[in-house]
Amino acid sequence: GESVGLHLPTLSVQEGDNSIINCAYSNSASDYFIWYKQESGKGPQFIIDIRSNMDKRQGQRVTVLLNKTVKHLSLQIAATQPGDSAVYFCAENRPRGGKSTFGDGTTLTVKP
Amino acid sequence: DAMVIQNPRYQVTQFGKPVTLSCSQTLNHNVMYWYQQKSSQAPKLLFHYYDKDFNNEADTPDNFQSRRPNTSFCFLDIRSPGLGDAAMYLCATSRDQGDYEQYFGPGTRLTVT
């Protein structure tokens, strides 16, 4: 259930497996990146962020990796649970702009 | 404890009939945003307020206006809704401009008949 490198609009994984969701961002000047989770009928919810002076950041069960060379961001979810089923968006902020530009979402489905 | 509140959650309006969506926040954040989201697409920023300063996105139609009478409240006015304006409208806040995450409300789903 893992996919590295390529952005996929949908990803289906077995409960307990690890998930990797990929995102390509557009602007090499972007210096702050955020992953959001959006459940059906709800607004996006912050998961984890990373600044451009880092290449990895870990949270609880989630890790974000940043590769500035190829402008690529990934979100790794360990031991995926049914409650992780949602649409995941990456967002990039440009310096001093304060605005987030959202990438295409990935719909994660966790099979029991 | 809701921090970003949107009312109503569902709004039905008629083609061409003005409609106002409202957003309030209890976070005392400086920045408030309005996004339009269609069918699991990425949220599309319409405009944002940094305190009282209004910032419109270049491709936001004139049909969409916004007001922020005070720190806590922000309104989205659609002057003459078309069928293509049917969407989820998301309000968000952030503490300040720069490296801060956004806090989203639950959204208002607008139907245009």
Short mmCIF file of C-alpha atoms in Angstrom, two decimals:
data_model
loop_
_atom_site.label_atom_id
_atom_site.label_comp_id
_atom_site.label_asym_id
_atom_site.label_seq_id
_atom_site.Cartn_x
_atom_site.Cartn_y
_atom_site.Cartn_z
CA GLY A 1 0.00 0.00 0.00
CA GLU A 2 2.95 2.42 -0.26
CA SER A 3 3.82 4.69 -3.13
CA VAL A 4 7.00 6.74 -3.18
CA GLY A 5 7.62 9.73 -5.38
CA LEU A 6 4.49 9.87 -7.47
CA HIS A 7 1.43 11.85 -6.45
CA LEU A 8 -1.63 9.64 -6.62
CA PRO A 9 -5.18 10.96 -6.31
CA THR A 10 -6.20 7.84 -4.37
CA LEU A 11 -4.38 5.44 -2.11
CA SER A 12 -5.78 2.31 -0.53
CA VAL A 13 -3.93 0.55 2.28
CA GLN A 14 -4.59 -2.26 4.69
CA GLU A 15 -5.13 -1.37 8.33
CA GLY A 16 -1.81 -1.57 10.15
CA ASP A 17 0.30 -0.91 7.06
CA ASN A 18 2.34 2.26 6.60
CA SER A 19 1.11 4.88 4.14
CA ILE A 20 3.11 7.34 2.10
CA ILE A 21 1.38 10.27 0.47
CA ASN A 22 3.34 12.39 -1.97
CA CYS A 23 3.09 15.96 -3.07
CA ALA A 24 5.01 18.09 -5.56
CA TYR A 25 5.10 21.79 -4.84
CA SER A 26 5.48 24.50 -7.40
CA ASN A 27 7.56 27.36 -6.07
CA SER A 28 11.20 26.95 -5.13
CA ALA A 29 10.88 30.08 -2.97
CA SER A 30 8.28 28.46 -0.70
CA ASP A 31 9.70 28.12 2.77
CA TYR A 32 6.97 26.60 4.89
CA PHE A 33 4.91 23.50 4.20
CA ILE A 34 1.89 22.02 5.89
CA TRP A 35 -0.07 18.80 5.63
CA TYR A 36 -3.80 18.93 6.24
CA LYS A 37 -6.31 16.12 6.69
CA GLN A 38 -9.87 16.64 5.53
CA GLU A 39 -12.56 14.22 6.60
CA SER A 40 -15.85 14.05 4.78
CA GLY A 41 -18.06 17.04 5.54
CA LYS A 42 -15.40 18.83 7.58
CA GLY A 43 -12.83 21.53 7.05
CA PRO A 44 -9.14 20.68 6.66
CA GLN A 45 -7.31 19.97 9.90
CA PHE A 46 -3.62 20.64 10.51
CA ILE A 47 -1.47 17.51 10.86
CA ILE A 48 2.16 18.55 10.71
CA ASP A 49 4.36 21.27 9.26
CA ILE A 50 7.96 21.69 8.21
CA ARG A 51 10.16 24.65 7.43
CA SER A 52 12.50 24.75 4.48
CA ASN A 53 15.60 24.60 6.67
CA MET A 54 14.65 21.05 7.65
CA ASP A 55 14.33 17.88 5.64
CA LYS A 56 12.43 15.74 8.13
CA ARG A 57 10.04 16.26 10.99
CA GLN A 58 8.25 13.69 13.08
CA GLY A 59 5.00 13.80 14.96
CA GLN A 60 2.86 11.17 16.55
CA ARG A 61 2.62 8.38 13.94
CA VAL A 62 3.35 10.88 11.16
CA THR A 63 6.56 11.99 9.48
CA VAL A 64 7.00 14.66 6.86
CA LEU A 65 9.95 14.59 4.48
CA LEU A 66 11.01 17.56 2.39
CA ASN A 67 13.24 17.32 -0.67
CA LYS A 68 13.90 20.85 -1.88
CA THR A 69 16.07 19.69 -4.77
CA VAL A 70 13.11 18.14 -6.54
CA LYS A 71 10.42 20.20 -4.77
CA HIS A 72 8.83 17.15 -3.24
CA LEU A 73 7.03 16.63 0.03
CA SER A 74 5.80 13.40 1.53
CA LEU A 75 3.68 12.39 4.49
CA GLN A 76 4.28 9.03 6.08
CA ILE A 77 1.64 7.56 8.37
CA ALA A 78 2.73 4.63 10.49
CA ALA A 79 0.36 1.80 11.36
CA THR A 80 -2.52 3.29 9.40
CA GLN A 81 -5.90 3.11 11.13
CA PRO A 82 -9.47 3.35 9.77
CA GLY A 83 -9.72 6.81 11.34
CA ASP A 84 -6.94 7.96 9.00
CA SER A 85 -9.26 7.61 6.01
CA ALA A 86 -9.60 11.12 4.60
CA VAL A 87 -8.36 13.44 1.88
CA TYR A 88 -4.85 14.73 2.52
CA PHE A 89 -3.59 18.03 1.14
CA CYS A 90 -0.16 19.54 1.18
CA ALA A 91 0.15 23.32 1.23
CA GLU A 92 3.08 25.64 0.60
CA ASN A 93 3.62 29.13 1.94
CA ARG A 94 5.77 31.67 0.18
CA PRO A 95 8.02 33.99 2.16
CA ARG A 96 6.21 36.84 3.89
CA GLY A 97 3.09 36.10 1.88
CA GLY A 98 1.15 34.38 4.63
CA LYS A 99 -1.00 32.56 2.10
CA SER A 100 -1.11 28.83 1.58
CA THR A 101 -1.36 27.30 -1.87
CA PHE A 102 -2.90 23.87 -1.70
CA GLY A 103 -1.77 20.95 -3.82
CA ASP A 104 -4.02 18.29 -5.27
CA GLY A 105 -5.43 16.03 -2.59
CA THR A 106 -4.93 12.33 -2.08
CA THR A 107 -7.86 10.28 -0.86
CA LEU A 108 -6.62 7.67 1.58
CA THR A 109 -8.83 4.64 2.18
CA VAL A 110 -7.93 2.22 4.95
CA LYS A 111 -9.29 -1.29 4.56
CA PRO A 112 -9.99 -3.21 7.77
CA ASP B 1 -14.97 23.95 21.78
CA ALA B 2 -15.44 25.33 18.32
CA MET B 3 -12.75 27.85 17.41
CA VAL B 4 -13.81 28.74 13.86
CA ILE B 5 -17.55 28.75 13.43
CA GLN B 6 -19.40 28.98 10.16
CA ASN B 7 -23.08 29.66 9.76
CA PRO B 8 -25.11 28.27 8.26
CA ARG B 9 -23.64 24.84 7.56
CA TYR B 10 -25.94 24.46 4.55
CA GLN B 11 -27.31 27.30 2.48
CA VAL B 12 -29.65 27.13 -0.47
CA THR B 13 -30.11 30.20 -2.61
CA GLN B 14 -31.71 30.95 -5.93
CA PHE B 15 -29.83 31.87 -9.07
CA GLY B 16 -29.04 35.57 -8.90
CA LYS B 17 -30.25 36.06 -5.32
CA PRO B 18 -27.60 37.62 -3.06
CA VAL B 19 -26.38 35.45 -0.22
CA THR B 20 -24.11 36.04 2.77
CA LEU B 21 -22.08 33.42 4.56
CA SER B 22 -20.66 34.15 7.98
CA CYS B 23 -17.61 33.12 9.92
CA SER B 24 -16.56 33.85 13.47
CA GLN B 25 -13.48 32.91 15.46
CA THR B 26 -12.63 32.69 19.13
CA LEU B 27 -8.86 32.51 18.56
CA ASN B 28 -8.22 36.25 18.25
CA HIS B 29 -6.18 35.56 15.12
CA ASN B 30 -5.07 38.40 12.90
CA VAL B 31 -5.70 36.73 9.57
CA MET B 32 -8.95 35.37 8.19
CA TYR B 33 -9.35 33.60 4.86
CA TRP B 34 -12.16 32.52 2.58
CA TYR B 35 -11.73 29.50 0.33
CA GLN B 36 -13.97 27.89 -2.26
CA GLN B 37 -13.78 24.10 -2.54
CA LYS B 38 -15.50 21.98 -5.16
CA SER B 39 -15.85 18.19 -5.11
CA SER B 40 -12.73 17.14 -3.18
CA GLN B 41 -10.59 19.54 -5.17
CA ALA B 42 -8.00 21.62 -3.39
CA PRO B 43 -9.38 24.64 -1.55
CA LYS B 44 -9.03 27.74 -3.70
CA LEU B 45 -8.25 30.98 -1.91
CA LEU B 46 -10.69 33.79 -2.72
CA PHE B 47 -9.32 36.51 -0.43
CA HIS B 48 -7.95 37.12 3.01
CA TYR B 49 -7.84 39.84 5.62
CA TYR B 50 -4.72 40.69 7.52
CA ASP B 51 -6.29 42.61 10.36
CA LYS B 52 -8.37 45.18 8.45
CA ASP B 53 -6.33 44.97 5.26
CA PHE B 54 -8.23 43.21 2.51
CA ASN B 55 -6.26 41.11 0.00
CA ASN B 56 -8.09 39.86 -3.06
CA GLU B 57 -6.77 37.04 -5.23
CA ALA B 58 -6.29 38.10 -8.84
CA ASP B 59 -8.69 35.52 -10.22
CA THR B 60 -11.49 35.97 -7.69
CA PRO B 61 -14.60 37.12 -9.57
CA ASP B 62 -16.08 40.52 -8.69
CA ASN B 63 -19.23 38.67 -7.75
CA PHE B 64 -17.51 37.72 -4.48
CA GLN B 65 -17.03 40.34 -1.79
CA SER B 66 -16.00 40.20 1.83
CA ARG B 67 -16.37 42.23 4.99
CA ARG B 68 -14.56 42.04 8.28
CA PRO B 69 -16.27 44.36 10.75
CA ASN B 70 -14.10 43.30 13.67
CA THR B 71 -11.42 40.77 14.61
CA SER B 72 -13.90 37.99 15.31
CA PHE B 73 -16.21 38.11 12.32
CA CYS B 74 -15.80 37.85 8.57
CA PHE B 75 -18.50 37.63 5.91
CA LEU B 76 -18.55 36.35 2.36
CA ASP B 77 -21.08 38.06 0.11
CA ILE B 78 -22.01 36.57 -3.23
CA ARG B 79 -23.85 39.27 -5.08
CA SER B 80 -25.43 37.25 -7.86
CA PRO B 81 -24.85 33.53 -7.38
CA GLY B 82 -24.60 31.42 -10.49
CA LEU B 83 -24.90 27.67 -10.77
CA GLY B 84 -21.11 27.47 -10.95
CA ASP B 85 -20.83 29.03 -7.50
CA ALA B 86 -22.29 25.96 -5.84
CA ALA B 87 -19.48 24.71 -3.63
CA MET B 88 -18.22 24.33 -0.09
CA TYR B 89 -17.01 27.64 1.32
CA LEU B 90 -14.35 27.36 3.96
CA CYS B 91 -13.31 30.02 6.41
CA ALA B 92 -9.89 29.79 8.05
CA THR B 93 -7.77 31.81 10.43
CA SER B 94 -4.09 32.03 11.24
CA ARG B 95 -2.33 33.77 14.07
CA ASP B 96 -0.40 36.02 11.75
CA GLN B 97 1.09 36.14 8.29
CA GLY B 98 4.06 33.90 7.73
CA ASP B 99 4.82 30.44 9.03
CA TYR B 100 1.60 29.63 10.79
CA GLU B 101 -0.88 26.87 10.17
CA GLN B 102 -4.46 27.69 9.39
CA TYR B 103 -7.45 26.71 11.46
CA PHE B 104 -10.46 25.87 9.35
CA GLY B 105 -14.12 26.02 10.09
CA PRO B 106 -16.47 23.18 9.10
CA GLY B 107 -17.52 24.98 5.93
CA THR B 108 -20.83 26.10 4.47
CA ARG B 109 -22.16 24.05 1.59
CA LEU B 110 -23.89 26.38 -0.85
CA THR B 111 -26.50 25.08 -3.27
CA VAL B 112 -27.76 27.32 -6.07
CA THR B 113 -31.13 26.45 -7.58
#
